[in-house]
Amino acid sequence: VIAGIGDDCSVLRLSPRDEILVTTDFTLEGVHVRREWHPAGVVGHRCLARGLSDVAAMGGEPVAAFLSLAVPEKLPQLWVEGFFRGLLRLAGKFNVELAGGDIAHSLAGILADIVVVGSIPRGRAILRSGARPGDRIYVTGHLGGSAAALAELFAHPRRRLDPALYPRHFHPLPRIAAGRVLRQRRIASALIDLSDGLSTDLSHLCEESGRGAEAVGAEITETAIPRARIGKSSRLVSIEQALHGGEDYELLFTSSKPAPSKLAGVKVTEIGRITRGKGMVLLTSSGARRQLRPAGWEHFRP
Amino acid sequence: VIAGIGDDCSVLRLSPRDEILVTTDFTLEGVHVRREWHPAGVVGHRCLARGLSDVAAMGGEPVAAFLSLAVPEKLPQLWVEGFFRGLLRLAGKFNVELAGGDIAHSLAGILADIVVVGSIPRGRAILRSGARPGDRIYVTGHLGGSAAALAELFAHPRRRLDPALYPRHFHPLPRIAAGRVLRQRRIASALIDLSDGLSTDLSHLCEESGRGAEAVGAEITETAIPRARIGKSSRLVSIEQALHGGEDYELLFTSSKPAPSKLAGVKVTEIGRITRGKGMVLLTSSGARRQLRPAGWEHFRP
């Protein structure tokens, strides 16, 4: 970052061998977060995590963030300070500079729009569109932890959850390092982050991979899906939460060869194969073949 | 733009000799626009114009735009289509690709956040901070036309204004070509666009130029300020509107040598000088010296 806040534009300089990645994501009160459930710092953290995860999903390196924040006139200044603290703490972890943005009053509710600019060596971005029939399908980490926390919040709206017991919901860590290894070692044929839920994001990956090429689908083995554990009792989340729950910010990738069992210290699990022709199939624990429909994110909304 | 909408990030490639410009601007219903005054296409146009003007204010070339749009659930789809038509028409004029973004429902009101990414040869961005005592101060075009239209709307809230008679308010054209000439011919020591009003934006330029250097101020000659003409009768706007009115999206620049009288076909007017020490002075038409305070934009709000 050559020039940041205080001029008409921010000026960034990348290596001449790099391409630029740009991603933009809304975080909306009442949709992604609720003030009574999510402390200000958590909202700031999750807001930036969304953008960083998109950069991880290309195998890229985040460089700078730009925040546009609209808040109701009556919102306490303390809330805004807490929001920035949470956002800047996460930015610091990934050496990302908050290089600009805009602040305004909204008529109702908090709206944060995060822009993350990243870099990637020319031609090396890992797209969603490279999956081919026969490729293995992998995910990082454990799934469903964020949606399961949200389900508890909906079930007991007045209960406060301890963020430390539900880290994937309150403080998701974008898989920047794992994405970097996938790029450097040319492991992944296609890559996406799990923001909308496995079933939905996998359908996106298949759709993009089939665009202008032979249509592809996927076959997923239910018992292989790494389910998250949540809460004090380390309860395993349901298979539905792991299949469809959004906002885990893990990575989903395909590879024509066996992938390592860990990437930058993060567990990697093979969960299925890319198939010829459209459609997703779930091999259930009872051995049945069931059609798998994209049912992420929207499913879990109020 | 190598990859646009449909992946986790957009991928942009610039010339290795270029730096990246990034700017982000909110357009908020009730603050910048009103649905009853501004047709959807005008809102789309003005939304993108804000971002393009910031790139012009660095002497840069716009490359790609990213739009995050939050609209109330009940907003007609026709409105959204009109918005995009207005935005894309302006984008086409400047060869800018809409390369990504996000759409969501807002709890109340329309919120559009526009991000424009531009390019500029390395080290050649024209900052706000380069003005030195003795530099001449110039503006492009005519000032106050946008604020004067807004004043008419406030005075007669039910009257519709003919956009063709108030072009600077309804369809402001960012001064990309003029900014480019300023950069190529190394004319400007400092540059800013007039989005908040001359008095406010000039104070920003002085402040940034005095940061870590000798403090600078400005002396402006009232009679020199090029006032816009508006409406059917081509009425000259008031001096207050020209001095403080926002959203003209003209350029304000300083130069150590006389500037040409036109830049890329746009009229250029010398309006004063940069002075030693803090503070802005207005030489009034009666020959008096009056302190000039930043009184832009906020001044004209409801």
Coordinates of C-alpha atoms in Angstrom, one line a residue:
Chain A
V1 CA 0.0 0.0 0.0
I2 CA 1.7 3.2 -1.2
A3 CA -1.0 5.7 -0.2
G4 CA -4.0 4.8 1.9
I5 CA -6.8 6.7 3.7
G6 CA -6.7 10.4 3.0
D7 CA -6.6 10.7 -0.8
D8 CA -9.2 10.1 -3.5
C9 CA -8.0 6.6 -4.1
S10 CA -5.7 4.2 -2.3
V11 CA -2.6 3.3 -4.4
L12 CA -1.4 -0.3 -4.2
R13 CA 1.7 -1.7 -5.8
L14 CA 2.0 -5.4 -6.6
S15 CA 4.9 -7.4 -8.0
P16 CA 4.9 -7.1 -11.8
R17 CA 4.5 -10.9 -11.9
D18 CA 1.2 -10.8 -10.0
E19 CA -2.4 -10.5 -10.9
I20 CA -5.0 -8.7 -8.8
L21 CA -7.8 -10.4 -6.9
V22 CA -10.8 -8.4 -5.9
T23 CA -13.8 -9.6 -3.8
T24 CA -16.7 -7.8 -2.2
D25 CA -19.1 -9.1 0.4
F26 CA -21.9 -7.7 2.4
T27 CA -22.5 -8.3 6.1
L28 CA -26.0 -7.3 6.9
E29 CA -27.7 -7.0 10.3
G30 CA -30.7 -9.4 10.4
V31 CA -29.2 -11.6 7.6
H32 CA -25.7 -12.5 8.5
V33 CA -25.5 -11.1 12.1
R34 CA -27.7 -10.1 14.9
R35 CA -26.6 -7.5 17.4
E36 CA -28.1 -9.4 20.3
W37 CA -26.2 -12.6 19.4
H38 CA -23.0 -11.2 17.9
P39 CA -20.8 -8.8 19.9
A40 CA -19.4 -5.9 17.8
G41 CA -15.9 -7.4 17.6
V42 CA -17.4 -10.7 16.3
V43 CA -19.3 -8.7 13.6
G44 CA -16.0 -7.0 12.5
H45 CA -14.1 -10.3 12.5
R46 CA -16.7 -12.1 10.5
C47 CA -17.1 -9.2 8.1
L48 CA -13.4 -9.4 7.1
A49 CA -13.3 -13.2 7.3
R50 CA -15.8 -13.4 4.5
G51 CA -13.5 -11.4 2.2
L52 CA -10.3 -13.1 3.2
S53 CA -11.9 -16.5 2.6
D54 CA -12.7 -15.5 -1.0
V55 CA -9.0 -14.8 -1.5
A56 CA -8.1 -18.1 0.1
A57 CA -10.5 -19.7 -2.4
M58 CA -8.4 -18.6 -5.3
G59 CA -5.1 -19.6 -3.6
G60 CA -4.2 -15.9 -3.3
E61 CA -2.5 -13.6 -0.8
P62 CA -4.6 -10.9 0.8
V63 CA -3.1 -7.4 0.5
A64 CA -5.5 -4.7 1.6
A65 CA -9.1 -4.3 2.7
F66 CA -11.6 -1.5 2.2
L67 CA -14.6 -1.2 4.4
S68 CA -17.8 0.6 3.7
L69 CA -19.9 0.8 6.9
A70 CA -23.4 2.2 7.2
V71 CA -24.8 2.3 10.8
P72 CA -28.0 3.7 12.3
E73 CA -27.6 7.2 13.7
K74 CA -28.4 6.0 17.2
L75 CA -25.8 3.2 17.3
P76 CA -23.3 3.8 20.2
Q77 CA -19.8 4.8 19.2
L78 CA -18.6 2.0 21.4
W79 CA -20.2 -0.5 19.1
V80 CA -18.3 1.0 16.1
E81 CA -15.1 0.9 18.1
G82 CA -15.6 -2.7 19.0
F83 CA -16.4 -3.6 15.4
F84 CA -13.1 -2.0 14.2
R85 CA -11.1 -3.7 16.9
G86 CA -12.4 -7.1 15.8
L87 CA -11.8 -6.4 12.2
L88 CA -8.3 -4.9 12.7
R89 CA -7.2 -7.8 14.9
L90 CA -8.0 -10.3 12.1
A91 CA -6.4 -8.0 9.6
G92 CA -3.3 -7.9 11.7
K93 CA -3.1 -11.7 11.7
F94 CA -3.0 -11.8 8.0
N95 CA -0.9 -8.7 7.5
V96 CA -3.7 -7.0 5.7
E97 CA -3.9 -3.2 5.7
L98 CA -7.2 -1.4 6.0
A99 CA -6.5 1.0 3.2
G100 CA -9.8 2.9 2.7
G101 CA -13.5 2.9 2.8
D102 CA -16.5 4.9 3.6
I103 CA -18.7 5.5 6.6
A104 CA -22.3 6.6 6.5
H105 CA -25.6 6.5 8.4
S106 CA -28.2 3.9 7.4
L107 CA -31.9 4.3 7.7
A108 CA -32.1 1.0 9.6
G109 CA -29.6 -1.7 10.5
I110 CA -25.9 -2.2 10.2
L111 CA -24.5 -2.8 6.7
A112 CA -20.9 -3.5 6.2
D113 CA -19.4 -4.0 2.7
I114 CA -15.9 -5.4 2.8
V115 CA -13.6 -5.3 -0.2
V116 CA -10.5 -7.4 -0.1
V117 CA -7.7 -6.9 -2.7
G118 CA -5.2 -9.7 -3.0
S119 CA -2.4 -10.8 -5.3
I120 CA -1.6 -14.0 -7.1
P121 CA 1.2 -15.0 -9.5
R122 CA 0.0 -14.5 -13.1
G123 CA -2.2 -17.3 -14.4
R124 CA -2.1 -19.2 -11.1
A125 CA -5.5 -18.4 -9.7
I126 CA -7.4 -21.6 -8.8
L127 CA -10.8 -21.2 -10.4
R128 CA -14.0 -23.0 -9.6
S129 CA -14.1 -24.3 -13.1
G130 CA -11.3 -26.8 -13.3
A131 CA -13.0 -30.0 -12.0
R132 CA -13.0 -33.0 -14.3
P133 CA -14.7 -36.4 -14.1
G134 CA -12.8 -38.7 -11.8
D135 CA -11.3 -35.9 -9.7
R136 CA -11.4 -36.5 -6.0
I137 CA -13.3 -34.1 -3.8
Y138 CA -11.7 -32.8 -0.6
V139 CA -12.6 -30.4 2.2
T140 CA -10.5 -28.8 4.9
G141 CA -11.4 -28.9 8.6
H142 CA -14.8 -29.8 9.9
L143 CA -18.2 -28.8 8.6
G144 CA -21.4 -27.6 10.1
G145 CA -20.0 -25.9 13.2
S146 CA -21.2 -22.4 12.2
A147 CA -24.7 -23.5 11.2
A148 CA -25.1 -25.6 14.4
A149 CA -24.2 -22.6 16.6
L150 CA -26.8 -20.6 14.6
A151 CA -29.4 -23.3 15.2
E152 CA -28.8 -23.1 18.9
L153 CA -29.2 -19.3 18.8
F154 CA -32.5 -19.7 17.0
A155 CA -33.7 -22.4 19.4
H156 CA -32.8 -20.3 22.5
P157 CA -32.7 -16.7 21.3
R158 CA -32.0 -15.3 24.7
R159 CA -29.2 -17.6 25.6
R160 CA -25.7 -16.3 25.1
L161 CA -23.2 -18.7 23.5
D162 CA -19.6 -18.7 24.7
P163 CA -17.7 -17.8 21.5
A164 CA -14.7 -19.9 22.6
L165 CA -16.9 -23.0 22.4
Y166 CA -18.2 -22.2 18.9
P167 CA -15.1 -20.8 17.2
R168 CA -16.1 -21.6 13.7
H169 CA -19.3 -19.4 14.1
F170 CA -17.9 -16.5 16.0
H171 CA -14.3 -16.3 14.9
P172 CA -13.9 -18.2 11.6
L173 CA -10.3 -18.3 10.4
P174 CA -10.0 -18.1 6.6
R175 CA -7.8 -20.8 5.1
I176 CA -5.3 -18.5 3.5
A177 CA -2.3 -20.8 4.3
A178 CA -4.1 -24.0 3.0
G179 CA -5.1 -22.2 -0.2
R180 CA -1.5 -21.0 -0.7
V181 CA -0.2 -24.6 -0.4
L182 CA -2.8 -25.8 -2.9
R183 CA -1.5 -23.2 -5.4
Q184 CA 2.2 -23.6 -4.7
R185 CA 2.1 -27.4 -5.0
R186 CA -0.5 -27.3 -7.9
I187 CA -2.7 -29.8 -6.0
A188 CA -6.2 -28.4 -6.8
S189 CA -8.0 -28.6 -10.2
A190 CA -10.8 -26.5 -8.8
L191 CA -11.3 -24.6 -5.5
I192 CA -14.1 -22.8 -3.7
D193 CA -14.7 -21.7 -0.1
L194 CA -17.6 -23.1 1.9
S195 CA -19.6 -20.0 2.6
D196 CA -23.1 -21.1 1.5
G197 CA -22.8 -24.7 2.6
L198 CA -21.3 -27.8 1.1
S199 CA -24.2 -28.8 -1.0
T200 CA -24.6 -25.3 -2.5
D201 CA -21.0 -24.6 -3.0
L202 CA -20.3 -28.0 -4.5
S203 CA -23.1 -27.3 -7.0
H204 CA -21.5 -24.0 -7.9
L205 CA -18.2 -25.7 -8.5
C206 CA -19.8 -28.4 -10.7
E207 CA -21.8 -25.7 -12.6
E208 CA -18.7 -23.6 -13.3
S209 CA -16.7 -26.6 -14.3
G210 CA -19.4 -27.7 -16.7
R211 CA -19.6 -24.3 -18.4
G212 CA -18.3 -24.5 -21.9
A213 CA -17.1 -28.1 -21.2
E214 CA -18.6 -31.5 -20.5
A215 CA -21.2 -31.2 -17.7
V216 CA -19.9 -32.7 -14.4
G217 CA -21.6 -33.8 -11.2
A218 CA -20.5 -35.2 -7.9
E219 CA -20.8 -38.2 -5.7
I220 CA -20.4 -37.6 -2.0
T221 CA -20.0 -40.3 0.8
E222 CA -22.0 -39.3 3.8
T223 CA -19.9 -41.1 6.3
A224 CA -16.8 -39.4 5.0
I225 CA -17.9 -35.9 5.7
P226 CA -15.9 -34.5 8.6
R227 CA -18.5 -33.1 11.0
A228 CA -17.7 -30.4 13.5
R229 CA -18.0 -30.7 17.3
I230 CA -19.5 -27.8 19.2
G231 CA -20.3 -26.6 22.7
K232 CA -19.2 -27.6 26.1
S233 CA -20.1 -31.3 25.5
S234 CA -18.3 -31.4 22.1
R235 CA -21.5 -32.5 20.5
L236 CA -21.2 -33.7 16.9
V237 CA -23.3 -31.6 14.5
S238 CA -26.0 -33.3 12.5
I239 CA -25.2 -34.5 9.0
E240 CA -27.7 -32.0 7.6
Q241 CA -25.8 -29.2 9.3
A242 CA -22.5 -30.5 7.8
L243 CA -24.1 -30.9 4.4
H244 CA -26.0 -27.7 4.1
G245 CA -24.8 -25.3 6.8
G246 CA -23.1 -22.1 5.6
E247 CA -20.3 -19.9 6.8
D248 CA -17.8 -22.5 7.8
Y249 CA -15.2 -20.8 5.5
E250 CA -13.4 -24.1 5.0
L251 CA -12.1 -24.9 1.5
L252 CA -13.6 -27.4 -0.9
F253 CA -11.3 -28.5 -3.7
T254 CA -10.9 -31.2 -6.3
S255 CA -7.7 -32.9 -7.4
S256 CA -6.8 -35.5 -10.0
K257 CA -4.3 -37.1 -7.6
P258 CA -4.5 -38.0 -3.9
A259 CA -4.1 -34.9 -1.8
P260 CA -2.0 -34.7 1.4
S261 CA -3.9 -35.4 4.7
K262 CA -2.9 -32.0 6.0
L263 CA -2.5 -28.6 4.4
A264 CA -0.6 -26.0 6.5
G265 CA -1.6 -27.9 9.6
V266 CA -5.3 -28.1 8.6
K267 CA -6.9 -31.6 8.3
V268 CA -7.9 -32.6 4.7
T269 CA -10.6 -35.2 4.1
E270 CA -11.6 -36.9 0.9
I271 CA -15.4 -36.9 0.6
G272 CA -16.2 -38.1 -2.9
R273 CA -15.6 -37.9 -6.6
I274 CA -16.5 -35.7 -9.6
T275 CA -18.7 -37.6 -12.0
R276 CA -19.7 -37.3 -15.6
G277 CA -23.0 -35.5 -16.3
K278 CA -25.0 -33.1 -14.2
G279 CA -26.3 -33.8 -10.7
M280 CA -25.1 -34.6 -7.2
V281 CA -25.5 -37.9 -5.4
L282 CA -25.2 -38.7 -1.7
L283 CA -24.1 -42.2 -0.8
T284 CA -25.9 -42.5 2.6
S285 CA -24.6 -44.5 5.6
S286 CA -27.2 -47.2 4.8
G287 CA -25.7 -47.6 1.4
A288 CA -28.5 -45.9 -0.5
R289 CA -27.9 -43.4 -3.4
R290 CA -29.9 -40.2 -2.8
Q291 CA -30.0 -37.2 -5.0
L292 CA -28.2 -34.3 -3.3
R293 CA -29.8 -30.9 -3.9
P294 CA -28.2 -27.6 -3.1
A295 CA -29.9 -26.6 0.2
G296 CA -27.3 -24.4 1.9
W297 CA -27.5 -21.1 3.6
E298 CA -31.1 -20.0 2.8
H299 CA -32.2 -23.2 4.6
F300 CA -30.9 -21.8 7.8
R301 CA -32.2 -18.3 7.6
P302 CA -34.9 -17.1 9.9
Chain B
V1 CA -10.4 -8.5 -16.4
I2 CA -9.3 -12.1 -16.7
A3 CA -12.1 -13.7 -14.7
G4 CA -15.2 -11.8 -13.5
I5 CA -18.5 -12.7 -11.9
G6 CA -18.9 -16.4 -11.1
D7 CA -15.8 -17.1 -9.1
D8 CA -14.8 -16.3 -5.5
C9 CA -12.8 -13.3 -6.6
S10 CA -12.4 -11.4 -9.9
V11 CA -9.0 -11.5 -11.4
L12 CA -7.5 -8.4 -13.0
R13 CA -4.3 -8.1 -14.9
L14 CA -2.5 -4.7 -15.2
S15 CA 0.6 -3.7 -17.1
P16 CA 3.6 -4.5 -14.9
R17 CA 4.5 -0.8 -15.1
D18 CA 1.2 0.2 -13.4
E19 CA 0.0 0.7 -9.9
I20 CA -3.5 -0.1 -8.7
L21 CA -6.0 2.5 -7.6
V22 CA -8.9 1.5 -5.4
T23 CA -11.8 3.7 -4.3
T24 CA -15.1 2.9 -2.6
D25 CA -18.2 5.1 -2.2
F26 CA -21.6 4.8 -0.8
T27 CA -24.7 6.0 -2.5
L28 CA -27.5 6.1 0.1
E29 CA -31.2 6.7 -0.3
G30 CA -32.2 9.7 1.8
V31 CA -28.6 11.0 1.8
H32 CA -27.3 11.1 -1.8
V33 CA -30.5 10.3 -3.7
R34 CA -34.2 10.2 -3.2
R35 CA -36.4 7.8 -5.2
E36 CA -39.0 10.5 -5.9
W37 CA -36.4 12.9 -7.3
H38 CA -34.0 10.6 -9.0
P39 CA -35.0 8.0 -11.6
A40 CA -33.4 4.6 -11.1
G41 CA -31.1 5.1 -14.1
V42 CA -29.9 8.4 -12.6
V43 CA -29.1 6.7 -9.3
G44 CA -27.1 4.0 -11.1
H45 CA -25.3 6.7 -13.1
R46 CA -24.4 8.8 -10.1
C47 CA -23.4 5.8 -8.1
L48 CA -20.7 4.9 -10.6
A49 CA -19.8 8.5 -11.4
R50 CA -18.7 9.0 -7.7
G51 CA -16.2 6.2 -8.1
L52 CA -14.9 7.1 -11.5
S53 CA -14.4 10.7 -10.4
D54 CA -12.1 9.5 -7.6
V55 CA -10.0 7.8 -10.2
A56 CA -10.0 11.0 -12.3
A57 CA -8.8 12.8 -9.2
M58 CA -5.6 10.7 -9.2
G59 CA -5.0 11.1 -12.9
G60 CA -5.8 7.4 -13.3
E61 CA -7.5 5.1 -15.8
P62 CA -10.6 3.2 -14.5
V63 CA -10.5 -0.5 -15.2
A64 CA -13.3 -2.3 -13.4
A65 CA -16.2 -1.6 -11.1
F66 CA -17.7 -3.8 -8.3
L67 CA -21.1 -3.0 -7.1
S68 CA -22.7 -4.0 -3.8
L69 CA -26.3 -3.2 -3.8
A70 CA -28.8 -3.6 -0.9
V71 CA -32.4 -2.9 -1.7
P72 CA -35.7 -3.2 0.3
E73 CA -37.5 -6.5 -0.3
K74 CA -40.5 -4.6 -1.8
L75 CA -38.5 -2.6 -4.4
P76 CA -39.8 -3.4 -7.9
Q77 CA -37.5 -5.4 -10.1
L78 CA -38.0 -2.7 -12.7
W79 CA -36.2 -0.2 -10.5
V80 CA -33.2 -2.5 -10.1
E81 CA -33.1 -3.0 -13.9
G82 CA -33.2 0.7 -14.5
F83 CA -30.4 1.2 -12.0
F84 CA -28.2 -1.3 -13.8
R85 CA -29.0 0.3 -17.2
G86 CA -27.9 3.7 -15.9
L87 CA -24.8 2.3 -14.3
L88 CA -23.8 0.1 -17.3
R89 CA -24.3 2.9 -19.8
L90 CA -21.8 5.1 -18.0
A91 CA -19.5 2.2 -17.5
G92 CA -19.6 1.6 -21.3
K93 CA -18.6 5.2 -22.0
F94 CA -15.4 4.7 -20.0
N95 CA -14.7 1.2 -21.1
V96 CA -15.1 0.0 -17.5
E97 CA -16.2 -3.6 -16.8
L98 CA -18.6 -4.4 -14.0
A99 CA -16.6 -7.3 -12.7
G100 CA -18.3 -8.3 -9.5
G101 CA -20.3 -7.4 -6.5
D102 CA -23.0 -8.5 -4.2
I103 CA -26.7 -8.0 -3.9
A104 CA -28.8 -8.2 -0.7
H105 CA -32.0 -7.1 0.9
S106 CA -31.8 -4.1 3.2
L107 CA -34.1 -3.5 6.1
A108 CA -34.8 0.0 4.8
G109 CA -33.7 2.1 1.9
I110 CA -31.4 1.6 -1.0
L111 CA -27.7 1.3 -0.3
A112 CA -25.2 1.1 -3.2
D113 CA -21.5 0.7 -2.5
I114 CA -19.4 1.2 -5.6
V115 CA -15.8 0.1 -5.8
V116 CA -13.7 1.2 -8.8
V117 CA -10.3 -0.2 -9.5
G118 CA -8.1 1.8 -11.8
S119 CA -4.5 1.8 -13.0
I120 CA -1.8 4.4 -13.1
P121 CA 1.8 4.3 -14.2
R122 CA 4.1 3.6 -11.2
G123 CA 4.7 6.7 -9.0
R124 CA 2.6 8.9 -11.2
A125 CA -0.6 9.2 -9.1
I126 CA -1.4 12.9 -8.5
L127 CA -2.0 13.1 -4.7
R128 CA -3.8 15.8 -2.7
S129 CA -0.6 16.5 -0.9
G130 CA 1.6 18.2 -3.4
A131 CA 0.5 21.9 -3.2
R132 CA 3.1 24.4 -2.3
P133 CA 2.9 28.1 -1.5
G134 CA 2.6 30.2 -4.6
D135 CA 1.0 27.4 -6.7
R136 CA -2.0 28.6 -8.7
I137 CA -5.4 27.0 -8.0
Y138 CA -7.6 25.8 -10.9
V139 CA -10.9 24.2 -11.4
T140 CA -12.4 22.5 -14.4
G141 CA -15.9 23.3 -15.7
H142 CA -18.5 25.2 -13.8
L143 CA -19.4 24.9 -10.2
G144 CA -22.6 24.7 -8.1
G145 CA -24.8 23.2 -10.8
S146 CA -25.5 20.1 -8.8
A147 CA -26.2 21.8 -5.5
A148 CA -28.5 24.4 -7.2
A149 CA -30.6 21.6 -8.7
L150 CA -30.8 20.0 -5.3
A151 CA -31.9 23.3 -3.8
E152 CA -34.7 23.5 -6.4
L153 CA -35.8 20.0 -5.4
F154 CA -35.9 20.9 -1.7
A155 CA -37.8 24.1 -2.5
H156 CA -40.4 22.4 -4.6
P157 CA -40.3 18.7 -3.5
R158 CA -43.2 17.7 -5.8
R159 CA -41.8 19.3 -9.0
R160 CA -39.9 17.1 -11.4
L161 CA -36.8 18.6 -12.9
D162 CA -35.9 17.9 -16.5
P163 CA -32.6 16.0 -16.2
A164 CA -31.4 17.5 -19.5
L165 CA -31.5 21.0 -18.0
Y166 CA -29.6 20.0 -14.9
P167 CA -27.0 17.6 -16.4
R168 CA -24.3 18.2 -13.6
H169 CA -26.8 17.0 -11.0
F170 CA -28.5 14.1 -12.9
H171 CA -25.7 12.8 -15.1
P172 CA -22.4 14.1 -13.9
L173 CA -19.5 13.1 -16.2
P174 CA -16.3 12.3 -14.3
R175 CA -13.3 14.2 -15.7
I176 CA -11.2 11.1 -16.6
A177 CA -9.8 12.7 -19.7
A178 CA -8.8 16.0 -18.0
G179 CA -7.2 14.1 -15.2
R180 CA -5.2 12.0 -17.7
V181 CA -3.9 15.1 -19.4
L182 CA -2.9 16.6 -16.0
R183 CA -0.8 13.4 -15.4
Q184 CA 0.7 13.0 -18.9
R185 CA 1.8 16.6 -19.1
R186 CA 2.8 16.7 -15.4
I187 CA 0.8 19.9 -14.9
A188 CA -0.7 19.4 -11.4
S189 CA 1.2 19.5 -8.1
A190 CA -2.0 18.4 -6.3
L191 CA -5.4 17.2 -7.4
I192 CA -8.8 16.4 -5.9
D193 CA -12.3 16.1 -7.2
L194 CA -15.1 18.3 -6.2
S195 CA -17.5 16.0 -4.5
D196 CA -18.1 17.7 -1.2
G197 CA -17.9 21.3 -2.4
L198 CA -15.1 23.7 -3.3
S199 CA -14.6 25.1 0.2
T200 CA -14.5 21.6 1.8
D201 CA -12.4 19.9 -0.9
L202 CA -9.9 22.8 -1.0
S203 CA -9.5 22.5 2.7
H204 CA -8.8 18.8 2.3
L205 CA -6.2 19.5 -0.3
C206 CA -4.5 22.2 1.9
E207 CA -4.6 19.9 4.9
E208 CA -3.0 16.9 3.1
S209 CA -0.4 19.2 1.5
G210 CA 0.5 20.6 5.0
R211 CA 0.9 17.1 6.5
G212 CA 4.5 16.6 7.4
A213 CA 5.4 19.7 5.5
E214 CA 5.0 23.5 5.9
A215 CA 1.3 24.3 6.5
V216 CA -0.4 25.8 3.5
G217 CA -3.6 27.7 3.0
A218 CA -5.4 29.3 0.0
E219 CA -6.6 32.6 -1.3
I220 CA -9.6 32.4 -3.6
T221 CA -10.9 35.3 -5.8
E222 CA -14.7 35.2 -5.7
T223 CA -15.3 36.8 -9.1
A224 CA -13.0 34.2 -10.7
I225 CA -15.1 31.2 -9.7
P226 CA -16.8 29.8 -12.8
R227 CA -20.5 29.5 -11.8
A228 CA -22.8 27.0 -13.5
R229 CA -26.0 27.9 -15.3
I230 CA -29.0 25.8 -14.7
G231 CA -32.6 25.3 -15.8
K232 CA -34.6 26.5 -18.8
S233 CA -33.6 30.1 -18.2
S234 CA -29.9 29.3 -17.9
R235 CA -29.9 31.0 -14.5
L236 CA -26.5 31.5 -12.9
V237 CA -26.2 29.7 -9.6
S238 CA -25.4 31.6 -6.5
I239 CA -21.9 32.2 -5.3
E240 CA -22.7 30.2 -2.2
Q241 CA -23.7 27.2 -4.3
A242 CA -20.5 27.5 -6.4
L243 CA -18.4 27.8 -3.2
H244 CA -19.9 25.1 -1.1
G245 CA -22.2 23.0 -3.2
G246 CA -21.2 19.3 -3.5
E247 CA -21.3 16.6 -6.2
D248 CA -20.1 18.6 -9.2
Y249 CA -17.4 16.1 -9.8
E250 CA -15.2 18.7 -11.4
L251 CA -11.5 18.7 -10.7
L252 CA -9.6 21.1 -8.4
F253 CA -5.8 21.2 -9.0
T254 CA -2.8 23.3 -8.2
S255 CA 0.1 24.0 -10.5
S256 CA 3.4 25.9 -10.1
K257 CA 3.1 27.1 -13.7
P258 CA 0.2 28.5 -15.7
A259 CA -2.1 25.7 -16.8
P260 CA -3.8 25.5 -20.3
S261 CA -7.2 27.1 -20.6
K262 CA -8.7 23.8 -21.7
L263 CA -8.0 20.2 -20.7
A264 CA -9.4 17.5 -23.0
G265 CA -12.0 20.0 -24.2
V266 CA -13.0 21.1 -20.7
K267 CA -12.7 24.7 -19.6
V268 CA -10.1 25.4 -16.9
T269 CA -10.2 28.5 -14.7
E270 CA -7.6 29.9 -12.3
I271 CA -9.4 30.9 -9.1
G272 CA -6.6 31.7 -6.6
R273 CA -3.3 30.8 -5.1
I274 CA -1.9 28.5 -2.4
T275 CA -0.5 30.5 0.5
R276 CA 1.9 30.0 3.4
G277 CA 0.3 29.0 6.7
K278 CA -3.1 27.5 7.5
G279 CA -6.4 29.0 6.6
M280 CA -8.4 29.9 3.5
V281 CA -9.3 33.5 2.5
L282 CA -12.0 34.7 0.0
L283 CA -11.3 38.0 -1.9
T284 CA -14.9 39.1 -2.3
S285 CA -16.3 41.1 -5.2
S286 CA -16.3 44.2 -3.0
G287 CA -12.6 43.8 -2.4
A288 CA -12.9 42.6 1.2
R289 CA -10.8 39.7 2.5
R290 CA -13.1 37.2 4.3
Q291 CA -12.1 34.0 6.0
L292 CA -13.4 31.0 4.0
R293 CA -14.5 28.1 6.0
P294 CA -15.2 24.6 4.7
A295 CA -19.0 24.5 4.4
G296 CA -19.7 22.0 1.7
W297 CA -22.1 19.2 1.3
E298 CA -23.4 18.9 4.9
H299 CA -24.7 22.5 4.4
F300 CA -27.0 21.3 1.7
R301 CA -28.4 18.3 3.3
P302 CA -32.1 18.1 4.5

